[in-house]
Coordinates of C-alpha atoms in Angstrom, one line a residue:
Chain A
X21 CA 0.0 0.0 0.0
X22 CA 1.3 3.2 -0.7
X23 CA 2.5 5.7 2.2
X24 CA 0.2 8.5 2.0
X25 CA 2.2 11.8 3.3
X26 CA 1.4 12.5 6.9
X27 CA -0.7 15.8 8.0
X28 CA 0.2 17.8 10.9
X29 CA -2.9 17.7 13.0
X30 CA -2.9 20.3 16.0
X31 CA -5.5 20.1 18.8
X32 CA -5.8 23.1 20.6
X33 CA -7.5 23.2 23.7
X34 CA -8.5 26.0 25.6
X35 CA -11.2 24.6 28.4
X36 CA -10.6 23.8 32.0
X37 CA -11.7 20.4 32.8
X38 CA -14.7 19.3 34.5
X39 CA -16.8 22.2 33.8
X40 CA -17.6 21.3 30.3
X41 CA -17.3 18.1 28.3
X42 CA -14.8 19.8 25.8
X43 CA -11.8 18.7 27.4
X44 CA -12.4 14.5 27.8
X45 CA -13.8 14.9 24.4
X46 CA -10.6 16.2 23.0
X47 CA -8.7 13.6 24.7
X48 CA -10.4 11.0 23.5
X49 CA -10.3 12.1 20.0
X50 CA -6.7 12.3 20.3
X51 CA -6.4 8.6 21.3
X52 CA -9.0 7.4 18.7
X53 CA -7.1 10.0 15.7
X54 CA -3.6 8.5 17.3
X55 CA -4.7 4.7 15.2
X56 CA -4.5 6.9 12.1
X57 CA -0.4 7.2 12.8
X58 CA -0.8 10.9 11.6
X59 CA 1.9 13.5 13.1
X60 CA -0.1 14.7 16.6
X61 CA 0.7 17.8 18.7
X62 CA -1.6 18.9 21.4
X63 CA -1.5 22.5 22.2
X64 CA -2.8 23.8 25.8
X65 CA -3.3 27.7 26.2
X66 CA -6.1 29.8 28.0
X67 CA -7.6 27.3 30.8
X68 CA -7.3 24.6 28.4
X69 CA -3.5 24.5 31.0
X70 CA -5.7 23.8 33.7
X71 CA -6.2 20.2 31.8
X72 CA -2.7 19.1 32.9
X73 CA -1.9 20.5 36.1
X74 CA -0.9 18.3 38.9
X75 CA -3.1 17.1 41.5
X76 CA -6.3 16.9 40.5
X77 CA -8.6 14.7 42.4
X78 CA -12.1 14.4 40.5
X79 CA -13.6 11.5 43.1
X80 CA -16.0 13.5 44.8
X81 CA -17.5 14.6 41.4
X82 CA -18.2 10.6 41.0
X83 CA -16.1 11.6 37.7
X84 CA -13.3 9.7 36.4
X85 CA -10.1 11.3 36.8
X86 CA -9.0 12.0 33.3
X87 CA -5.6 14.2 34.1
X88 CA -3.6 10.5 34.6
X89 CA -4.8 9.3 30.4
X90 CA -2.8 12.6 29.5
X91 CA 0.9 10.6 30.7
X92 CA -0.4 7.4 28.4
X93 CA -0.3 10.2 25.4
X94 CA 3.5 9.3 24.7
X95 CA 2.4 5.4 24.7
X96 CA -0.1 6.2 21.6
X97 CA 3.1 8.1 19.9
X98 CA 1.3 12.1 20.7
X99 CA 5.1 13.4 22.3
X100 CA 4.7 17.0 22.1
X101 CA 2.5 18.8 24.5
X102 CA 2.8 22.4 23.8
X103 CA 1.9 25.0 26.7
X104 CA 1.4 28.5 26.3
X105 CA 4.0 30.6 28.7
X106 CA 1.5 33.3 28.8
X107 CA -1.7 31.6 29.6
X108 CA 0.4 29.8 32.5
X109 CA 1.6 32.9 33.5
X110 CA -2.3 35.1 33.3
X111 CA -3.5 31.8 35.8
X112 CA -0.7 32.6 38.2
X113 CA 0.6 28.8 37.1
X114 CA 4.6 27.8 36.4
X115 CA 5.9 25.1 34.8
X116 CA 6.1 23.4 38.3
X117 CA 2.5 23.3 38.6
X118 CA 2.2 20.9 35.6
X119 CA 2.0 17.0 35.7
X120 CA 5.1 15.4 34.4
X121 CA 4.0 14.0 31.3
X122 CA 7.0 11.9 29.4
X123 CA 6.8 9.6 26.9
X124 CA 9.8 6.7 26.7
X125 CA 12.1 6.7 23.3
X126 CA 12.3 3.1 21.8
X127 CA 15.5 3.5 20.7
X128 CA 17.4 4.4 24.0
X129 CA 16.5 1.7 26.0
X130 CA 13.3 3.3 27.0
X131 CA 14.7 6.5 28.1
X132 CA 11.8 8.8 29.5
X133 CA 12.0 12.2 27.4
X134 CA 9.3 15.2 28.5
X135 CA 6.1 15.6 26.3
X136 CA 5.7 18.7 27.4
X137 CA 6.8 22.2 25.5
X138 CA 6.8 25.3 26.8
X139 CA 6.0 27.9 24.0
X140 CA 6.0 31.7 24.1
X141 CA 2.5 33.3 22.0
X142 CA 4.2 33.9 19.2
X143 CA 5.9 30.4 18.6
X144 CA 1.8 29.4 19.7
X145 CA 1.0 31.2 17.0
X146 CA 3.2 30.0 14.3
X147 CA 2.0 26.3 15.6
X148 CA -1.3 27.2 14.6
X149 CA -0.2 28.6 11.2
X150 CA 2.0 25.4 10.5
X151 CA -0.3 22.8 11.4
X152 CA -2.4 21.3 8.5
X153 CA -5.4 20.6 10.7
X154 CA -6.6 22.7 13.6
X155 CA -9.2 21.1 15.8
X156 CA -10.5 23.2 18.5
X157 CA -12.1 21.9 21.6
Chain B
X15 CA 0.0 30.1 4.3
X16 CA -2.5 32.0 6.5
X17 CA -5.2 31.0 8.6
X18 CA -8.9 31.7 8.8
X19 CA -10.1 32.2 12.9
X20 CA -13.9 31.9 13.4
X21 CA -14.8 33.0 16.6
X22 CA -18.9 32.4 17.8
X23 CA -18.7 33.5 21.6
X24 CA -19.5 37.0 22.5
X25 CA -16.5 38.7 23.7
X26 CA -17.9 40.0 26.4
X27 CA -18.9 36.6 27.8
X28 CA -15.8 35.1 27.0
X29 CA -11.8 35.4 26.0
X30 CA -12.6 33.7 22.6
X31 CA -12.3 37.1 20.6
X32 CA -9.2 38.2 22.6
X33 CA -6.9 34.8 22.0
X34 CA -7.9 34.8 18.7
X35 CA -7.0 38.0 17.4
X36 CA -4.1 37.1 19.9
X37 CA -3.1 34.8 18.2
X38 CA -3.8 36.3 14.6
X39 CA -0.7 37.2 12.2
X40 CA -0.5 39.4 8.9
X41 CA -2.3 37.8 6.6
X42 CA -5.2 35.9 8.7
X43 CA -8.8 36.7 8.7
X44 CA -10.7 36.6 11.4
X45 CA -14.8 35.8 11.3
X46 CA -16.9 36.4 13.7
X47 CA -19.9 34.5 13.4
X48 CA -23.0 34.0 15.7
X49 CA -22.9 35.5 19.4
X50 CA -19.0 36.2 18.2
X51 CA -20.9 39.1 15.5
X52 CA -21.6 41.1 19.4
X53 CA -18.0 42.3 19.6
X54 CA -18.4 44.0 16.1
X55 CA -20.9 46.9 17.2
X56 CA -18.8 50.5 16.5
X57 CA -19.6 51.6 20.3
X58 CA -18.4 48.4 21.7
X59 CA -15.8 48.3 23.8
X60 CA -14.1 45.5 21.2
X61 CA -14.7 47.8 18.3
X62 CA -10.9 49.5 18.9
X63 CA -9.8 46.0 19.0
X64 CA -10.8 45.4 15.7
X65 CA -10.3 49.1 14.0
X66 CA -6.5 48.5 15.4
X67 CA -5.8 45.4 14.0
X68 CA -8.1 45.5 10.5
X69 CA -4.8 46.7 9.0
X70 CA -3.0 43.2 9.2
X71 CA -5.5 41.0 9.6
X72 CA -8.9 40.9 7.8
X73 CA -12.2 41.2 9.9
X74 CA -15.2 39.5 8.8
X75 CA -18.9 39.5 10.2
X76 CA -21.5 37.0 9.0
X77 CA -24.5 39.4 7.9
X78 CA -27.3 36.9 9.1
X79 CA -26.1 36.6 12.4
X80 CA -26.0 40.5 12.4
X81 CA -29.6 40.6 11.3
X82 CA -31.0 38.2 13.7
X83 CA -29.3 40.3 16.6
X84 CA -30.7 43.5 15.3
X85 CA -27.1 44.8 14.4
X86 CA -27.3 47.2 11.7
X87 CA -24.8 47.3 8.8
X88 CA -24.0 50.9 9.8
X89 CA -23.4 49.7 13.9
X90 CA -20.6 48.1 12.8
X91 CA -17.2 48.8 13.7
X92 CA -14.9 50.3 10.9
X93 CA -12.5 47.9 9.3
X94 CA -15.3 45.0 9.4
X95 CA -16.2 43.7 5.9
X96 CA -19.5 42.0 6.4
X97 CA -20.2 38.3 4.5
X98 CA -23.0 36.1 3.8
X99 CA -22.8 32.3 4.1
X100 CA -21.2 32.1 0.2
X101 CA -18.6 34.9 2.0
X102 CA -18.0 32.4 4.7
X103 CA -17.3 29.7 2.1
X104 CA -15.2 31.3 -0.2
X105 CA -12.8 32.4 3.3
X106 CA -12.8 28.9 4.4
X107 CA -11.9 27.9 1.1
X108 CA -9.2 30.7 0.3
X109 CA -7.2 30.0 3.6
X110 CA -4.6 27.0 4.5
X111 CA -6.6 26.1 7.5
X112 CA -10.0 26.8 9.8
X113 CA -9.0 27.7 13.4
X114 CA -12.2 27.6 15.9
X115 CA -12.6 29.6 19.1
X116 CA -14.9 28.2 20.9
Chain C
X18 CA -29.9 -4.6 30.6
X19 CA -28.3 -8.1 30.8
X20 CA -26.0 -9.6 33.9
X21 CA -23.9 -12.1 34.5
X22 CA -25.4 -14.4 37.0
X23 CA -22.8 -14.7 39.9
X24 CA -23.1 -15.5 43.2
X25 CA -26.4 -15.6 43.7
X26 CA -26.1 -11.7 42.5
X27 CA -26.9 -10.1 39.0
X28 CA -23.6 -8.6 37.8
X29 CA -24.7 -5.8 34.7
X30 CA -23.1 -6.0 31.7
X31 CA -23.8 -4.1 28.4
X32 CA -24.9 -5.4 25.3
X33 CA -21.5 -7.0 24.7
X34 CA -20.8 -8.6 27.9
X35 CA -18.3 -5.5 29.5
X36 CA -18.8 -4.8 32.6
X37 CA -21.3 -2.0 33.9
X38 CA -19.4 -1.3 36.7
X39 CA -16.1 -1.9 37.0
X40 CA -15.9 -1.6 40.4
X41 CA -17.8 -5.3 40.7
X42 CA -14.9 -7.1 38.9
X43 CA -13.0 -9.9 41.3
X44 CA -10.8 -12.4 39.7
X45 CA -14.1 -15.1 40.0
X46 CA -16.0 -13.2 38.3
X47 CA -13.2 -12.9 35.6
X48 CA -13.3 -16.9 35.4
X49 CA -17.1 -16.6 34.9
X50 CA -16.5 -13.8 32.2
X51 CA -14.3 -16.3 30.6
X52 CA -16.4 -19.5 30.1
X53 CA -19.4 -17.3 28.8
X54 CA -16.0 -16.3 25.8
X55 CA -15.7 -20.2 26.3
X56 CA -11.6 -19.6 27.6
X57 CA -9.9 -21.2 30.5
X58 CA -7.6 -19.0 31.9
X59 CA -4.0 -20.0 32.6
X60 CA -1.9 -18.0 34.1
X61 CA -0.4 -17.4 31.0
X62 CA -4.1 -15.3 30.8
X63 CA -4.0 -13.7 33.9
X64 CA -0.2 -11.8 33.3
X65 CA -2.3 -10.5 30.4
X66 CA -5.1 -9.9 32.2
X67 CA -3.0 -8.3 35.6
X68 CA -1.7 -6.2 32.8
X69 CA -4.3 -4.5 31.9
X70 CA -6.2 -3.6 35.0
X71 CA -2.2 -2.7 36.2
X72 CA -2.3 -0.4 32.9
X73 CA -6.4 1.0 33.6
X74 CA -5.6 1.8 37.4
X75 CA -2.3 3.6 36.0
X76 CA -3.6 5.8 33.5
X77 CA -7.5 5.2 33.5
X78 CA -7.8 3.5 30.4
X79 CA -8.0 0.4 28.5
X80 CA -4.8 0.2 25.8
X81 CA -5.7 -0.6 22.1
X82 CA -4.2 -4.0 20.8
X83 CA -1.1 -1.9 19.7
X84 CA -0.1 -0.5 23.0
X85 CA -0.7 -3.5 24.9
X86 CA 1.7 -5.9 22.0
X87 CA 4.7 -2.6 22.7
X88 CA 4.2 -2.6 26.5
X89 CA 4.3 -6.5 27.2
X90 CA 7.1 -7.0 25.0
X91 CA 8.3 -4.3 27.6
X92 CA 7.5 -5.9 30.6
X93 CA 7.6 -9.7 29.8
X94 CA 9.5 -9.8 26.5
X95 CA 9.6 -10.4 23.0
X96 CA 7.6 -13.4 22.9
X97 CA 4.6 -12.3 25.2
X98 CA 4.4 -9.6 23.1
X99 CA 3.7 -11.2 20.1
X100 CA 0.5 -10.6 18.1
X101 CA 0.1 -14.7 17.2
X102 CA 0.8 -15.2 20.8
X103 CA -2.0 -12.8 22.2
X104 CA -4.5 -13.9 20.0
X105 CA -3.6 -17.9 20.2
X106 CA -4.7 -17.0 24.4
X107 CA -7.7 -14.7 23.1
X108 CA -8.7 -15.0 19.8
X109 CA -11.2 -12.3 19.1
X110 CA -8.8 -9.7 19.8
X111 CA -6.5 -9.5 23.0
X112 CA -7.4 -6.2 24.1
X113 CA -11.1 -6.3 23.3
X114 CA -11.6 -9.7 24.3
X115 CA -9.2 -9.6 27.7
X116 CA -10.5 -6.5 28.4
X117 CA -13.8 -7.5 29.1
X118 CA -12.6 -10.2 31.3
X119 CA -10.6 -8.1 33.2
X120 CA -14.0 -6.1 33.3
X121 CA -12.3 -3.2 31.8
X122 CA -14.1 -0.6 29.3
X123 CA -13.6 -1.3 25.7
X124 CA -10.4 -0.1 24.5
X125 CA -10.3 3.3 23.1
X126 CA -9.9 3.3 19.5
X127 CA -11.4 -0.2 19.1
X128 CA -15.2 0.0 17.7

C-alpha cells in the first residue's frame, strides 16, 4: 500500500476540565485519531493549561479522573504537548504546577523524554499557522 | 499560508475574541460568526480592537447573524467587511486552514 | 440490561458482555466472564489480564491491541508480546476480548 504523506494535526484546547465536556472529548479524540499514525501535537493555552496540572482529584464529582490518560499520550506516539508561557503565566501557574508527562524513546533503551513544551504566544501562534489541521475543543 | 479564525462567543462573555485576534498574524482573517458578531458593534468596547488590528489581519462578520441580533450594517465597527454564508465559504476555502474559538 | 449471574447476585453487563461497573470485577468473576467467551484461563491469561487492569488503574484507560503488543514485550519480553501469541490466548482480539474479562471498558480506539 502506498505511504500517504502524513498531516500535521494540532489540537488546541482552551477549556478547564470538569466544567464542560470539551476537554475528555478532546482527549479521546486524540487517542482514537492516534490509530491513524498521523503527526499529533496537542496545544494547551487559555484554561485549556488547567487540563494538565498536577493534583487533580475528580472522586468526589463521581467523575473519572482523566488528568492520569494525559501521561499514556506518549504510549499512543502524541510526544509533544505544547503549553502557552503566557496563559500559565495570566493563571498565576509555572511550569512546576504541571503534571510530568513523558513519553519513553524506543530507541534508547526506553529513556523517559518530557512531552511537554513550553511555547512563548508567538511560537503558539506559528504552531497554529503550520499545522495542516486545527481542531478546537 | 494564512489562517482563517472563526470566533462564535460574544467577547464580552468570553476570552474567545481576545486569544484569537491574539493569536492572529499578517495575513489571517478573522470571522466572527453568531454570538461572536456582538463584539463588532462601532460603540463596543471590542470595536478599537478590531479598528486597530483591520490593518493586518482581515475582519469578517456574517451578515445573518448581524440581522438576527438586530445589528445594523452601519453599527458596525470600521475595518469590518460583512459576508454572507457564500462569504464564509469562499474564506474557508481561500485559507490553508480553519482555526475555531470556541 | 443483561448480567452475569454470579453468586447468587446479578452482575450488569452491556450489550457486549463488558462490565457496567467496574468496580464489581473480582478475579471469579473474571473466570465466569471467561467461560461465557468459552476460555480457561491459565496463568499465561492472567499476566495478560493483571496487565491491563495494572495499565487502567495507572492511567485510566484500557490500551488498544497496539499499546498492549509494545508494552508487554516491555514488561515480559519479545515473545509475550507477540501478536500470534495474544491472539492464540484470546482469539477475538486481546485487548477487546481480555479487556472484558478483566471487566475493563472497551479499548479506546477499538469499535
Amino acid at each position: 500500500m502506498a505511504e500517504r504523506p502524513k498531516k500535521t494535526f494540532l489540537y488546541l484546547n482552551r477549556k478547564a476540565p470538569y466544567g464542560t465536556i470539551y476537554a475528555l472529548e478532546s482527549l479521546e479524540v486524540v487517542l482514537i485519531g492516534a490509530a491513524f499514525e498521523q503527526d499529533v501535537s496537542l496545544a494547551f493555552l487559555d484554561d485549556g493549561v488547567f487540563q494538565i496540572v498536577e493534583g487533580q482529584d475528580a472522586s468526589a464529582l463521581g467523575m473519572k479522573n482523566f488528568s492520569k490518560t494525559y501521561r499514556a499520550l506518549g504510549d499512543f506516539e502524541v510526544r509533544k504537548l505544547y503549553v502557552e508561557r503566557e496563559s500559565l503565566a495570566e493563571r498565576g501557574l509555572s511550569e512546576a504546577d504541571l503534571m510530568p508527562i513523558m513519553w519513553e524513546d524506543e530507541d534508547e533503551d526506553y529513556a523517559e523524554k518530557p512531552s511537554i513544551r513550553l511555547v512563548d504566544r508567538s511560537e503558539m501562534t506559528r504552531l497554529i499557522g503550520a499545522a495542516d489541521v486545527v481542531l478546537s475543543f | 499560508m494564512s489562517t482563517l479564525h472563526t470566533v462564535n462567543k460574544s467577547p464580552f462573555e468570553r476570552g474567545s475574541m481576545a486569544s484569537a485576534f491574539a493569536h492572529a498574524v499578517e495575513g489571517d482573517a478573522v470571522l466572527m460568526i453568531e454570538d461572536g458578531v456582538l463584539g463588532a458593534r462601532k460603540t463596543g468596547a471590542f470595536s478599537p480592537t478590531i479598528t486597530g488590528r483591520s490593518g493586518a489581519v482581515s475582519i469578517y462578520a456574517l451578515g445573518p447573524d448581524l440581522a438576527a441580533r438586530g445589528v445594523k450594517a452601519e453599527d458596525v465597527a470600521d475595518g469590518v467587511t460583512i459576508v454572507g454564508y457564500d462569504g464564509f465559504v469562499d474564506l474557508a476555502a481561500t485559507h490553508d486552514r480553519v482555526c475555531a474559538w470556541l | 440490561m443483561s448480567a452475569y449471574a454470579f453468586n447468587g447476585m446479578q452482575i450488569a453487563h452491556d450489550e457486549e458482555g463488558y462490565l457496567t461497573d467496574i468496580a464489581e470485577w473480582t478475579p471469579e468473576l473474571a473466570e465466569l466472564i471467561a467461560k461465557s467467551e468459552n476460555i480457561a484461563l491459565t496463568p499465561e491469561h492472567w499476566e495478560v489480564v493483571n496487565f491491563l487492569r495494572d495499565y487502567y488503574e495507572e492511567y485510566q484507560i484500557a490500551p488498544a491491541v497496539r499499546i498492549l503488543m509494545k508494552e508487554m514485550t516491555k514488561k515480559y519480553g519479545k515473545e509475550k508480546g507477540d501478536q500470534k501469541y495474544l491472539y492464540g490466548l484470546f482469539p477475538y482480539g486481546p485487548a477487546k476480548q481480555a479487556c472484558k474479562i478483566a471487566g475493563l471498558p472497551k479499548p479506546t480506539g477499538c469499535v
